[in-house]
Structure formats: C-alpha cells, structure tokens
Amino acid sequence: QKEVEQNSGPLSVPEGAIASLNCTYSDRVSQSFFWYRQYSGKSPELIMSIYSNGDKEDGRFTAQLNKASQYVSLLIRDSQPSDSATYLCAARFGNEKLTFGTGTRLTIIP
Amino acid sequence: DAGVIQSPRHEVTEMGQEVTLRCKPISGHNSLFWYRQTMMRGLELLIYFNNNVPIDDSGMPEDRFSAKMPNASFSTLKIQPSEPRDSAVYFCASSIQGLANYGYTFGSGTRLTVV
C-alpha cells in the first residue's frame, strides 16, 4: 500500500526561527509532491509543489525533495505566528490520485 | 476564478434524516474528489470522478452514502439515513486529470452535525 507518513507533532518553534516539517513516502515511482497548509476550521490550501530532486524556494518557504531517500520536507524561514497551522504532505504515485499524510501541527511561539 | 464552491457551509440535522451536500468544481477541472475530515481519522477520500464518471468509491463508508456528478459543473454527496457518526467536515476538491504536477483545490467545506 502506498503511504505518506508525517510526524503528527505538535511541533513548536520560536518566532523568527526555521520550522522544518518532514514527510516520507513508500513508493519510489512517486512523481510529484505537495504541501498544504490548513488553518483550524478552514480547508487545506496548496502552498508548495515539487517534482524534481533538490530545493524549490518560494518566499519564506523552501521545499526539499530527495527521491533516493524517499523524503520531502518543507522549511519555513523567519517563522511567524500566522504560520501556526497543520501542514499536510501529499504524494502522487504515478498518475494516481494524491495520497495525503495525516498532517503535522505547527505552533509558532511569539 | 471563484474556486471550488460548496454548500451549505453548515448543516445540522437529526439522525435518520437525508442530507445532501453540493459542490461546484473550478471551471475546466475534470476531476472531482469528495473527502471527509475528522479529528480521529484525518482526511479520508470517499469517492472521486474523472470526466463525470465515478472512478473509485472504495472510501464510501457504507450504502447510506451515495455521490453523483450529473455534469461537469455539479456534484452531490448524499447521506440517507444520517447517523451521529457521520458528523464531520466534508470537503470537495477539483483538479485536472492527467497533469501529474497539478494539485487539488479544495472548497471551504461543509460542517455536518447529526444529532
């Protein structure tokens, strides 16, 4: 069974520090990976996607993909209280539907 | 673009009643997904459609649940009869089939409470 695993947290990070969220997946043929942010009481919102090995940066967010080790991570620089949310990792295995992890709850401490 | 539109936003109903949730996907998207989210079970895929055709309904919990997509711009998820354990947030999401690098866009969700 193709799986995506995340540490459920909660992960607490001081304001201004780097928050690091990690995700592992089970299938080497995974093509693409997505990070969603979900505020309490809201719907998941796509914030980053990555398809190639290496880093992809977008503002304060950096997604990192290592296909050999089967992990993908999301770094949030200069963490702000507004970054406090649950972050969902998702993988697309081949051309199939997305498989979501259970999410990591992140709290930024002022 | 208005995004994925779901209605109602909140629904409170009594056990045994029929509940219908509605979704309008983003124009041009040809894949539609229904999810249920609870604290205990997280985000669960119930069913998804490609080009209005149901592809995988293995996540539908039981026969009380049914979903339809009569056209490219409308889908319903029906629960009949509803039970308290169906209380959850139900999300609809849409995407473009065949584009591996394309993610899902979620609607705002319907919070269902069955009393």
mmCIF file with all atom_site columns, C-alpha atoms in Angstrom:
data_model
loop_
_atom_site.group_PDB
_atom_site.id
_atom_site.type_symbol
_atom_site.label_atom_id
_atom_site.label_alt_id
_atom_site.label_comp_id
_atom_site.label_asym_id
_atom_site.label_entity_id
_atom_site.label_seq_id
_atom_site.pdbx_PDB_ins_code
_atom_site.Cartn_x
_atom_site.Cartn_y
_atom_site.Cartn_z
_atom_site.occupancy
_atom_site.B_iso_or_equiv
_atom_site.pdbx_formal_charge
_atom_site.auth_seq_id
_atom_site.auth_comp_id
_atom_site.auth_asym_id
_atom_site.auth_atom_id
_atom_site.pdbx_PDB_model_num
ATOM 1   C CA . GLN A 1 1   ? 0.000   0.000  0.000   1.00 0.00 ? 1   GLN A CA 1
ATOM 2   C CA . LYS A 1 2   ? 1.347   3.382  -0.960  1.00 0.00 ? 2   LYS A CA 1
ATOM 3   C CA . GLU A 1 3   ? 1.722   5.579  2.094   1.00 0.00 ? 3   GLU A CA 1
ATOM 4   C CA . VAL A 1 4   ? 2.771   9.032  3.127   1.00 0.00 ? 4   VAL A CA 1
ATOM 5   C CA . GLU A 1 5   ? 3.941   9.471  6.704   1.00 0.00 ? 5   GLU A CA 1
ATOM 6   C CA . GLN A 1 6   ? 4.321   12.580 8.789   1.00 0.00 ? 6   GLN A CA 1
ATOM 7   C CA . ASN A 1 7   ? 5.114   13.236 12.422  1.00 0.00 ? 7   ASN A CA 1
ATOM 8   C CA . SER A 1 8   ? 1.824   14.430 13.880  1.00 0.00 ? 8   SER A CA 1
ATOM 9   C CA . GLY A 1 9   ? 3.541   16.851 16.235  1.00 0.00 ? 9   GLY A CA 1
ATOM 10  C CA . PRO A 1 10  ? 2.752   19.218 17.690  1.00 0.00 ? 10  PRO A CA 1
ATOM 11  C CA . LEU A 1 11  ? 5.908   20.995 16.611  1.00 0.00 ? 11  LEU A CA 1
ATOM 12  C CA . SER A 1 12  ? 6.646   24.197 18.493  1.00 0.00 ? 12  SER A CA 1
ATOM 13  C CA . VAL A 1 13  ? 9.060   26.741 17.037  1.00 0.00 ? 13  VAL A CA 1
ATOM 14  C CA . PRO A 1 14  ? 10.009  30.193 18.355  1.00 0.00 ? 14  PRO A CA 1
ATOM 15  C CA . GLU A 1 15  ? 9.030   33.160 16.231  1.00 0.00 ? 15  GLU A CA 1
ATOM 16  C CA . GLY A 1 16  ? 11.779  34.061 13.789  1.00 0.00 ? 16  GLY A CA 1
ATOM 17  C CA . ALA A 1 17  ? 13.309  30.586 13.761  1.00 0.00 ? 17  ALA A CA 1
ATOM 18  C CA . ILE A 1 18  ? 13.243  27.995 10.968  1.00 0.00 ? 18  ILE A CA 1
ATOM 19  C CA . ALA A 1 19  ? 10.435  25.437 11.099  1.00 0.00 ? 19  ALA A CA 1
ATOM 20  C CA . SER A 1 20  ? 11.260  22.100 9.488   1.00 0.00 ? 20  SER A CA 1
ATOM 21  C CA . LEU A 1 21  ? 8.477   19.719 8.511   1.00 0.00 ? 21  LEU A CA 1
ATOM 22  C CA . ASN A 1 22  ? 9.250   16.265 7.206   1.00 0.00 ? 22  ASN A CA 1
ATOM 23  C CA . CYS A 1 23  ? 7.433   13.637 5.214   1.00 0.00 ? 23  CYS A CA 1
ATOM 24  C CA . THR A 1 24  ? 8.409   10.175 3.989   1.00 0.00 ? 24  THR A CA 1
ATOM 25  C CA . TYR A 1 25  ? 6.733   8.116  1.317   1.00 0.00 ? 25  TYR A CA 1
ATOM 26  C CA . SER A 1 26  ? 6.728   4.465  0.439   1.00 0.00 ? 26  SER A CA 1
ATOM 27  C CA . ASP A 1 27  ? 6.855   4.268  -3.359  1.00 0.00 ? 27  ASP A CA 1
ATOM 28  C CA . ARG A 1 28  ? 9.891   5.091  -5.460  1.00 0.00 ? 28  ARG A CA 1
ATOM 29  C CA . VAL A 1 29  ? 7.800   5.843  -8.539  1.00 0.00 ? 29  VAL A CA 1
ATOM 30  C CA . SER A 1 30  ? 6.232   8.862  -6.878  1.00 0.00 ? 30  SER A CA 1
ATOM 31  C CA . GLN A 1 31  ? 6.216   11.734 -9.342  1.00 0.00 ? 31  GLN A CA 1
ATOM 32  C CA . SER A 1 32  ? 5.112   14.818 -7.541  1.00 0.00 ? 32  SER A CA 1
ATOM 33  C CA . PHE A 1 33  ? 4.699   16.125 -4.043  1.00 0.00 ? 33  PHE A CA 1
ATOM 34  C CA . PHE A 1 34  ? 2.598   18.814 -2.498  1.00 0.00 ? 34  PHE A CA 1
ATOM 35  C CA . TRP A 1 35  ? 2.458   20.730 0.758   1.00 0.00 ? 35  TRP A CA 1
ATOM 36  C CA . TYR A 1 36  ? -0.879  22.006 2.003   1.00 0.00 ? 36  TYR A CA 1
ATOM 37  C CA . ARG A 1 37  ? -1.487  24.346 4.929   1.00 0.00 ? 37  ARG A CA 1
ATOM 38  C CA . GLN A 1 38  ? -4.705  24.037 6.898   1.00 0.00 ? 38  GLN A CA 1
ATOM 39  C CA . TYR A 1 39  ? -5.710  26.601 9.478   1.00 0.00 ? 39  TYR A CA 1
ATOM 40  C CA . SER A 1 40  ? -8.091  25.451 12.185  1.00 0.00 ? 40  SER A CA 1
ATOM 41  C CA . GLY A 1 41  ? -11.623 25.388 10.839  1.00 0.00 ? 41  GLY A CA 1
ATOM 42  C CA . LYS A 1 42  ? -10.507 26.052 7.268   1.00 0.00 ? 42  LYS A CA 1
ATOM 43  C CA . SER A 1 43  ? -9.850  23.959 4.181   1.00 0.00 ? 43  SER A CA 1
ATOM 44  C CA . PRO A 1 44  ? -6.422  22.748 3.015   1.00 0.00 ? 44  PRO A CA 1
ATOM 45  C CA . GLU A 1 45  ? -4.599  25.307 0.880   1.00 0.00 ? 45  GLU A CA 1
ATOM 46  C CA . LEU A 1 46  ? -1.842  24.366 -1.560  1.00 0.00 ? 46  LEU A CA 1
ATOM 47  C CA . ILE A 1 47  ? 1.351   26.265 -0.717  1.00 0.00 ? 47  ILE A CA 1
ATOM 48  C CA . MET A 1 48  ? 4.168   24.371 -2.456  1.00 0.00 ? 48  MET A CA 1
ATOM 49  C CA . SER A 1 49  ? 4.682   21.641 -5.009  1.00 0.00 ? 49  SER A CA 1
ATOM 50  C CA . ILE A 1 50  ? 7.912   19.919 -6.044  1.00 0.00 ? 50  ILE A CA 1
ATOM 51  C CA . TYR A 1 51  ? 8.711   17.341 -8.700  1.00 0.00 ? 51  TYR A CA 1
ATOM 52  C CA . SER A 1 52  ? 12.499  17.287 -9.084  1.00 0.00 ? 52  SER A CA 1
ATOM 53  C CA . ASN A 1 53  ? 15.249  16.385 -6.657  1.00 0.00 ? 53  ASN A CA 1
ATOM 54  C CA . GLY A 1 54  ? 16.680  19.351 -4.817  1.00 0.00 ? 54  GLY A CA 1
ATOM 55  C CA . ASP A 1 55  ? 15.258  22.545 -3.409  1.00 0.00 ? 55  ASP A CA 1
ATOM 56  C CA . LYS A 1 56  ? 12.467  24.813 -4.542  1.00 0.00 ? 56  LYS A CA 1
ATOM 57  C CA . GLU A 1 57  ? 12.061  28.199 -2.922  1.00 0.00 ? 57  GLU A CA 1
ATOM 58  C CA . ASP A 1 58  ? 9.026   30.461 -2.745  1.00 0.00 ? 58  ASP A CA 1
ATOM 59  C CA . GLY A 1 59  ? 9.369   33.413 -0.425  1.00 0.00 ? 59  GLY A CA 1
ATOM 60  C CA . ARG A 1 60  ? 9.920   32.142 3.109   1.00 0.00 ? 60  ARG A CA 1
ATOM 61  C CA . PHE A 1 61  ? 9.091   28.587 2.069   1.00 0.00 ? 61  PHE A CA 1
ATOM 62  C CA . THR A 1 62  ? 11.541  26.001 0.724   1.00 0.00 ? 62  THR A CA 1
ATOM 63  C CA . ALA A 1 63  ? 10.518  22.508 -0.329  1.00 0.00 ? 63  ALA A CA 1
ATOM 64  C CA . GLN A 1 64  ? 13.231  19.859 -0.481  1.00 0.00 ? 64  GLN A CA 1
ATOM 65  C CA . LEU A 1 65  ? 12.929  16.548 -2.295  1.00 0.00 ? 65  LEU A CA 1
ATOM 66  C CA . ASN A 1 66  ? 15.246  13.571 -2.028  1.00 0.00 ? 66  ASN A CA 1
ATOM 67  C CA . LYS A 1 67  ? 13.904  10.730 -4.132  1.00 0.00 ? 67  LYS A CA 1
ATOM 68  C CA . ALA A 1 68  ? 16.751  8.344  -3.256  1.00 0.00 ? 68  ALA A CA 1
ATOM 69  C CA . SER A 1 69  ? 15.885  8.589  0.435   1.00 0.00 ? 69  SER A CA 1
ATOM 70  C CA . GLN A 1 70  ? 12.157  8.957  -0.246  1.00 0.00 ? 70  GLN A CA 1
ATOM 71  C CA . TYR A 1 71  ? 11.568  12.055 1.782   1.00 0.00 ? 71  TYR A CA 1
ATOM 72  C CA . VAL A 1 72  ? 10.273  15.524 1.186   1.00 0.00 ? 72  VAL A CA 1
ATOM 73  C CA . SER A 1 73  ? 10.495  18.414 3.597   1.00 0.00 ? 73  SER A CA 1
ATOM 74  C CA . LEU A 1 74  ? 9.198   21.941 3.989   1.00 0.00 ? 74  LEU A CA 1
ATOM 75  C CA . LEU A 1 75  ? 11.264  24.661 5.600   1.00 0.00 ? 75  LEU A CA 1
ATOM 76  C CA . ILE A 1 76  ? 9.682   27.874 6.798   1.00 0.00 ? 76  ILE A CA 1
ATOM 77  C CA . ARG A 1 77  ? 12.206  30.651 7.439   1.00 0.00 ? 77  ARG A CA 1
ATOM 78  C CA . ASP A 1 78  ? 11.560  33.563 9.785   1.00 0.00 ? 78  ASP A CA 1
ATOM 79  C CA . SER A 1 79  ? 8.545   31.767 11.239  1.00 0.00 ? 79  SER A CA 1
ATOM 80  C CA . GLN A 1 80  ? 5.587   33.962 12.079  1.00 0.00 ? 80  GLN A CA 1
ATOM 81  C CA . PRO A 1 81  ? 2.624   33.295 14.395  1.00 0.00 ? 81  PRO A CA 1
ATOM 82  C CA . SER A 1 82  ? 0.471   33.288 11.245  1.00 0.00 ? 82  SER A CA 1
ATOM 83  C CA . ASP A 1 83  ? 2.330   30.148 10.150  1.00 0.00 ? 83  ASP A CA 1
ATOM 84  C CA . SER A 1 84  ? 0.714   28.228 13.007  1.00 0.00 ? 84  SER A CA 1
ATOM 85  C CA . ALA A 1 85  ? -1.403  25.602 11.251  1.00 0.00 ? 85  ALA A CA 1
ATOM 86  C CA . THR A 1 86  ? -1.482  21.940 10.308  1.00 0.00 ? 86  THR A CA 1
ATOM 87  C CA . TYR A 1 87  ? 0.702   21.090 7.311   1.00 0.00 ? 87  TYR A CA 1
ATOM 88  C CA . LEU A 1 88  ? -0.313  18.185 5.093   1.00 0.00 ? 88  LEU A CA 1
ATOM 89  C CA . CYS A 1 89  ? 2.108   16.414 2.801   1.00 0.00 ? 89  CYS A CA 1
ATOM 90  C CA . ALA A 1 90  ? 0.718   14.689 -0.294  1.00 0.00 ? 90  ALA A CA 1
ATOM 91  C CA . ALA A 1 91  ? 2.266   12.491 -2.958  1.00 0.00 ? 91  ALA A CA 1
ATOM 92  C CA . ARG A 1 92  ? 1.077   11.444 -6.359  1.00 0.00 ? 92  ARG A CA 1
ATOM 93  C CA . PHE A 1 93  ? 2.163   7.911  -7.172  1.00 0.00 ? 93  PHE A CA 1
ATOM 94  C CA . GLY A 1 94  ? 2.384   7.621  -10.944 1.00 0.00 ? 94  GLY A CA 1
ATOM 95  C CA . ASN A 1 95  ? -0.782  9.098  -12.419 1.00 0.00 ? 95  ASN A CA 1
ATOM 96  C CA . GLU A 1 96  ? -2.914  8.130  -9.498  1.00 0.00 ? 96  GLU A CA 1
ATOM 97  C CA . LYS A 1 97  ? -4.800  10.322 -7.099  1.00 0.00 ? 97  LYS A CA 1
ATOM 98  C CA . LEU A 1 98  ? -2.967  12.157 -4.331  1.00 0.00 ? 98  LEU A CA 1
ATOM 99  C CA . THR A 1 99  ? -2.221  10.304 -1.120  1.00 0.00 ? 99  THR A CA 1
ATOM 100 C CA . PHE A 1 100 ? -2.205  12.571 1.921   1.00 0.00 ? 100 PHE A CA 1
ATOM 101 C CA . GLY A 1 101 ? -0.302  12.225 5.161   1.00 0.00 ? 101 GLY A CA 1
ATOM 102 C CA . THR A 1 102 ? -2.041  12.766 8.469   1.00 0.00 ? 102 THR A CA 1
ATOM 103 C CA . GLY A 1 103 ? -0.523  16.230 8.908   1.00 0.00 ? 103 GLY A CA 1
ATOM 104 C CA . THR A 1 104 ? 1.860   17.933 11.327  1.00 0.00 ? 104 THR A CA 1
ATOM 105 C CA . ARG A 1 105 ? 0.526   20.565 13.684  1.00 0.00 ? 105 ARG A CA 1
ATOM 106 C CA . LEU A 1 106 ? 2.900   23.536 13.863  1.00 0.00 ? 106 LEU A CA 1
ATOM 107 C CA . THR A 1 107 ? 2.768   26.191 16.553  1.00 0.00 ? 107 THR A CA 1
ATOM 108 C CA . ILE A 1 108 ? 4.912   29.330 16.335  1.00 0.00 ? 108 ILE A CA 1
ATOM 109 C CA . ILE A 1 109 ? 5.598   30.731 19.777  1.00 0.00 ? 109 ILE A CA 1
ATOM 110 C CA . PRO A 1 110 ? 5.805   34.552 19.947  1.00 0.00 ? 110 PRO A CA 1
ATOM 111 C CA . ASP B 2 1   ? -11.990 32.396 -10.517 1.00 0.00 ? 1   ASP B CA 1
ATOM 112 C CA . ALA B 2 2   ? -14.477 31.639 -7.748  1.00 0.00 ? 2   ALA B CA 1
ATOM 113 C CA . GLY B 2 3   ? -12.719 28.462 -6.715  1.00 0.00 ? 3   GLY B CA 1
ATOM 114 C CA . VAL B 2 4   ? -14.498 25.313 -5.624  1.00 0.00 ? 4   VAL B CA 1
ATOM 115 C CA . ILE B 2 5   ? -17.900 26.182 -4.214  1.00 0.00 ? 5   ILE B CA 1
ATOM 116 C CA . GLN B 2 6   ? -19.603 24.029 -1.606  1.00 0.00 ? 6   GLN B CA 1
ATOM 117 C CA . SER B 2 7   ? -22.988 24.371 0.005   1.00 0.00 ? 7   SER B CA 1
ATOM 118 C CA . PRO B 2 8   ? -24.235 24.508 2.633   1.00 0.00 ? 8   PRO B CA 1
ATOM 119 C CA . ARG B 2 9   ? -21.366 25.692 4.870   1.00 0.00 ? 9   ARG B CA 1
ATOM 120 C CA . HIS B 2 10  ? -23.026 24.230 7.939   1.00 0.00 ? 10  HIS B CA 1
ATOM 121 C CA . GLU B 2 11  ? -25.701 21.601 8.276   1.00 0.00 ? 11  GLU B CA 1
ATOM 122 C CA . VAL B 2 12  ? -27.335 20.379 11.467  1.00 0.00 ? 12  VAL B CA 1
ATOM 123 C CA . THR B 2 13  ? -29.776 17.536 11.079  1.00 0.00 ? 13  THR B CA 1
ATOM 124 C CA . GLU B 2 14  ? -31.457 14.876 13.140  1.00 0.00 ? 14  GLU B CA 1
ATOM 125 C CA . MET B 2 15  ? -30.468 11.252 12.988  1.00 0.00 ? 15  MET B CA 1
ATOM 126 C CA . GLY B 2 16  ? -32.335 9.440  10.247  1.00 0.00 ? 16  GLY B CA 1
ATOM 127 C CA . GLN B 2 17  ? -32.773 12.454 8.006   1.00 0.00 ? 17  GLN B CA 1
ATOM 128 C CA . GLU B 2 18  ? -31.416 12.718 4.488   1.00 0.00 ? 18  GLU B CA 1
ATOM 129 C CA . VAL B 2 19  ? -28.526 15.103 3.938   1.00 0.00 ? 19  VAL B CA 1
ATOM 130 C CA . THR B 2 20  ? -27.347 16.418 0.565   1.00 0.00 ? 20  THR B CA 1
ATOM 131 C CA . LEU B 2 21  ? -24.053 18.229 0.147   1.00 0.00 ? 21  LEU B CA 1
ATOM 132 C CA . ARG B 2 22  ? -23.320 20.150 -3.038  1.00 0.00 ? 22  ARG B CA 1
ATOM 133 C CA . CYS B 2 23  ? -20.179 21.064 -4.934  1.00 0.00 ? 23  CYS B CA 1
ATOM 134 C CA . LYS B 2 24  ? -19.314 23.145 -7.975  1.00 0.00 ? 24  LYS B CA 1
ATOM 135 C CA . PRO B 2 25  ? -15.760 22.473 -9.204  1.00 0.00 ? 25  PRO B CA 1
ATOM 136 C CA . ILE B 2 26  ? -13.482 25.007 -10.847 1.00 0.00 ? 26  ILE B CA 1
ATOM 137 C CA . SER B 2 27  ? -14.389 25.530 -14.482 1.00 0.00 ? 27  SER B CA 1
ATOM 138 C CA . GLY B 2 28  ? -12.072 23.485 -16.684 1.00 0.00 ? 28  GLY B CA 1
ATOM 139 C CA . HIS B 2 29  ? -11.215 20.965 -13.971 1.00 0.00 ? 29  HIS B CA 1
ATOM 140 C CA . ASN B 2 30  ? -12.266 17.446 -14.929 1.00 0.00 ? 30  ASN B CA 1
ATOM 141 C CA . SER B 2 31  ? -11.516 15.576 -11.698 1.00 0.00 ? 31  SER B CA 1
ATOM 142 C CA . LEU B 2 32  ? -13.626 15.941 -8.567  1.00 0.00 ? 32  LEU B CA 1
ATOM 143 C CA . PHE B 2 33  ? -12.991 14.463 -5.133  1.00 0.00 ? 33  PHE B CA 1
ATOM 144 C CA . TRP B 2 34  ? -15.110 14.148 -2.003  1.00 0.00 ? 34  TRP B CA 1
ATOM 145 C CA . TYR B 2 35  ? -13.254 13.983 1.318   1.00 0.00 ? 35  TYR B CA 1
ATOM 146 C CA . ARG B 2 36  ? -14.323 13.642 4.935   1.00 0.00 ? 36  ARG B CA 1
ATOM 147 C CA . GLN B 2 37  ? -12.214 15.007 7.771   1.00 0.00 ? 37  GLN B CA 1
ATOM 148 C CA . THR B 2 38  ? -12.456 14.200 11.470  1.00 0.00 ? 38  THR B CA 1
ATOM 149 C CA . MET B 2 39  ? -10.020 14.615 14.325  1.00 0.00 ? 39  MET B CA 1
ATOM 150 C CA . MET B 2 40  ? -9.798  10.861 14.784  1.00 0.00 ? 40  MET B CA 1
ATOM 151 C CA . ARG B 2 41  ? -9.387  9.744  11.175  1.00 0.00 ? 41  ARG B CA 1
ATOM 152 C CA . GLY B 2 42  ? -7.932  12.773 9.457   1.00 0.00 ? 42  GLY B CA 1
ATOM 153 C CA . LEU B 2 43  ? -8.633  13.408 5.778   1.00 0.00 ? 43  LEU B CA 1
ATOM 154 C CA . GLU B 2 44  ? -10.344 10.458 4.095   1.00 0.00 ? 44  GLU B CA 1
ATOM 155 C CA . LEU B 2 45  ? -11.072 10.162 0.385   1.00 0.00 ? 45  LEU B CA 1
ATOM 156 C CA . LEU B 2 46  ? -14.645 8.988  -0.120  1.00 0.00 ? 46  LEU B CA 1
ATOM 157 C CA . ILE B 2 47  ? -15.014 8.955  -3.906  1.00 0.00 ? 47  ILE B CA 1
ATOM 158 C CA . TYR B 2 48  ? -13.624 10.647 -6.967  1.00 0.00 ? 48  TYR B CA 1
ATOM 159 C CA . PHE B 2 49  ? -14.794 11.315 -10.506 1.00 0.00 ? 49  PHE B CA 1
ATOM 160 C CA . ASN B 2 50  ? -12.931 11.824 -13.772 1.00 0.00 ? 50  ASN B CA 1
ATOM 161 C CA . ASN B 2 51  ? -14.948 13.458 -16.551 1.00 0.00 ? 51  ASN B CA 1
ATOM 162 C CA . ASN B 2 52  ? -18.143 12.978 -14.504 1.00 0.00 ? 52  ASN B CA 1
ATOM 163 C CA . VAL B 2 53  ? -17.569 9.216  -14.192 1.00 0.00 ? 53  VAL B CA 1
ATOM 164 C CA . PRO B 2 54  ? -17.027 7.659  -10.731 1.00 0.00 ? 54  PRO B CA 1
ATOM 165 C CA . ILE B 2 55  ? -13.583 6.066  -10.714 1.00 0.00 ? 55  ILE B CA 1
ATOM 166 C CA . ASP B 2 56  ? -13.052 4.888  -7.155  1.00 0.00 ? 56  ASP B CA 1
ATOM 167 C CA . ASP B 2 57  ? -15.725 4.742  -4.468  1.00 0.00 ? 57  ASP B CA 1
ATOM 168 C CA . SER B 2 58  ? -13.876 2.371  -2.162  1.00 0.00 ? 58  SER B CA 1
ATOM 169 C CA . GLY B 2 59  ? -13.748 5.041  0.527   1.00 0.00 ? 59  GLY B CA 1
ATOM 170 C CA . MET B 2 60  ? -17.511 5.391  0.792   1.00 0.00 ? 60  MET B CA 1
ATOM 171 C CA . PRO B 2 61  ? -18.227 4.061  4.271   1.00 0.00 ? 61  PRO B CA 1
ATOM 172 C CA . GLU B 2 62  ? -21.431 2.179  3.504   1.00 0.00 ? 62  GLU B CA 1
ATOM 173 C CA . ASP B 2 63  ? -24.550 2.098  1.369   1.00 0.00 ? 63  ASP B CA 1
ATOM 174 C CA . ARG B 2 64  ? -26.010 5.077  3.190   1.00 0.00 ? 64  ARG B CA 1
ATOM 175 C CA . PHE B 2 65  ? -23.583 7.238  1.219   1.00 0.00 ? 65  PHE B CA 1
ATOM 176 C CA . SER B 2 66  ? -24.025 7.991  -2.469  1.00 0.00 ? 66  SER B CA 1
ATOM 177 C CA . ALA B 2 67  ? -22.484 10.524 -4.840  1.00 0.00 ? 67  ALA B CA 1
ATOM 178 C CA . LYS B 2 68  ? -23.399 11.762 -8.277  1.00 0.00 ? 68  LYS B CA 1
ATOM 179 C CA . MET B 2 69  ? -21.915 14.048 -10.867 1.00 0.00 ? 69  MET B CA 1
ATOM 180 C CA . PRO B 2 70  ? -24.587 14.703 -13.495 1.00 0.00 ? 70  PRO B CA 1
ATOM 181 C CA . ASN B 2 71  ? -22.455 17.247 -15.360 1.00 0.00 ? 71  ASN B CA 1
ATOM 182 C CA . ALA B 2 72  ? -19.034 18.871 -15.311 1.00 0.00 ? 72  ALA B CA 1
ATOM 183 C CA . SER B 2 73  ? -20.096 21.690 -13.034 1.00 0.00 ? 73  SER B CA 1
ATOM 184 C CA . PHE B 2 74  ? -22.044 19.972 -10.276 1.00 0.00 ? 74  PHE B CA 1
ATOM 185 C CA . SER B 2 75  ? -21.755 17.085 -7.840  1.00 0.00 ? 75  SER B CA 1
ATOM 186 C CA . THR B 2 76  ? -23.714 15.907 -4.825  1.00 0.00 ? 76  THR B CA 1
ATOM 187 C CA . LEU B 2 77  ? -22.917 13.709 -1.864  1.00 0.00 ? 77  LEU B CA 1
ATOM 188 C CA . LYS B 2 78  ? -25.971 12.250 -0.184  1.00 0.00 ? 78  LYS B CA 1
ATOM 189 C CA . ILE B 2 79  ? -26.283 10.504 3.169   1.00 0.00 ? 79  ILE B CA 1
ATOM 190 C CA . GLN B 2 80  ? -29.522 8.645  3.813   1.00 0.00 ? 80  GLN B CA 1
ATOM 191 C CA . PRO B 2 81  ? -30.262 7.948  6.604   1.00 0.00 ? 81  PRO B CA 1
ATOM 192 C CA . SER B 2 82  ? -27.773 10.085 8.511   1.00 0.00 ? 82  SER B CA 1
ATOM 193 C CA . GLU B 2 83  ? -26.236 8.937  11.801  1.00 0.00 ? 83  GLU B CA 1
ATOM 194 C CA . PRO B 2 84  ? -24.345 10.822 14.544  1.00 0.00 ? 84  PRO B CA 1
ATOM 195 C CA . ARG B 2 85  ? -21.076 9.155  13.495  1.00 0.00 ? 85  ARG B CA 1
ATOM 196 C CA . ASP B 2 86  ? -21.381 10.915 10.126  1.00 0.00 ? 86  ASP B CA 1
ATOM 197 C CA . SER B 2 87  ? -20.655 14.224 11.862  1.00 0.00 ? 87  SER B CA 1
ATOM 198 C CA . ALA B 2 88  ? -17.542 15.630 10.197  1.00 0.00 ? 88  ALA B CA 1
ATOM 199 C CA . VAL B 2 89  ? -16.337 18.260 7.775   1.00 0.00 ? 89  VAL B CA 1
ATOM 200 C CA . TYR B 2 90  ? -16.876 17.235 4.174   1.00 0.00 ? 90  TYR B CA 1
ATOM 201 C CA . PHE B 2 91  ? -14.613 18.754 1.549   1.00 0.00 ? 91  PHE B CA 1
ATOM 202 C CA . CYS B 2 92  ? -14.933 18.762 -2.189  1.00 0.00 ? 92  CYS B CA 1
ATOM 203 C CA . ALA B 2 93  ? -11.800 19.275 -4.285  1.00 0.00 ? 93  ALA B CA 1
ATOM 204 C CA . SER B 2 94  ? -11.169 19.551 -8.010  1.00 0.00 ? 94  SER B CA 1
ATOM 205 C CA . SER B 2 95  ? -8.178  19.153 -10.285 1.00 0.00 ? 95  SER B CA 1
ATOM 206 C CA . ILE B 2 96  ? -7.120  18.423 -13.850 1.00 0.00 ? 96  ILE B CA 1
ATOM 207 C CA . GLN B 2 97  ? -6.726  14.752 -14.619 1.00 0.00 ? 97  GLN B CA 1
ATOM 208 C CA . GLY B 2 98  ? -3.514  13.646 -16.303 1.00 0.00 ? 98  GLY B CA 1
ATOM 209 C CA . LEU B 2 99  ? -1.348  16.519 -15.116 1.00 0.00 ? 99  LEU B CA 1
ATOM 210 C CA . ALA B 2 100 ? 0.947   14.840 -12.597 1.00 0.00 ? 100 ALA B CA 1
ATOM 211 C CA . ASN B 2 101 ? 2.274   18.132 -11.313 1.00 0.00 ? 101 ASN B CA 1
ATOM 212 C CA . TYR B 2 102 ? -1.130  19.665 -10.701 1.00 0.00 ? 102 TYR B CA 1
ATOM 213 C CA . GLY B 2 103 ? -2.519  19.678 -7.182  1.00 0.00 ? 103 GLY B CA 1
ATOM 214 C CA . TYR B 2 104 ? -6.037  19.782 -5.826  1.00 0.00 ? 104 TYR B CA 1
ATOM 215 C CA . THR B 2 105 ? -8.031  22.875 -4.968  1.00 0.00 ? 105 THR B CA 1
ATOM 216 C CA . PHE B 2 106 ? -10.339 22.411 -2.011  1.00 0.00 ? 106 PHE B CA 1
ATOM 217 C CA . GLY B 2 107 ? -13.655 24.043 -1.332  1.00 0.00 ? 107 GLY B CA 1
ATOM 218 C CA . SER B 2 108 ? -14.447 25.644 2.008   1.00 0.00 ? 108 SER B CA 1
ATOM 219 C CA . GLY B 2 109 ? -16.144 22.510 3.256   1.00 0.00 ? 109 GLY B CA 1
ATOM 220 C CA . THR B 2 110 ? -19.489 21.615 4.811   1.00 0.00 ? 110 THR B CA 1
ATOM 221 C CA . ARG B 2 111 ? -19.543 21.076 8.557   1.00 0.00 ? 111 ARG B CA 1
ATOM 222 C CA . LEU B 2 112 ? -22.157 18.393 9.195   1.00 0.00 ? 112 LEU B CA 1
ATOM 223 C CA . THR B 2 113 ? -23.577 17.745 12.641  1.00 0.00 ? 113 THR B CA 1
ATOM 224 C CA . VAL B 2 114 ? -26.012 14.886 13.100  1.00 0.00 ? 114 VAL B CA 1
ATOM 225 C CA . VAL B 2 115 ? -27.818 14.942 16.435  1.00 0.00 ? 115 VAL B CA 1
#
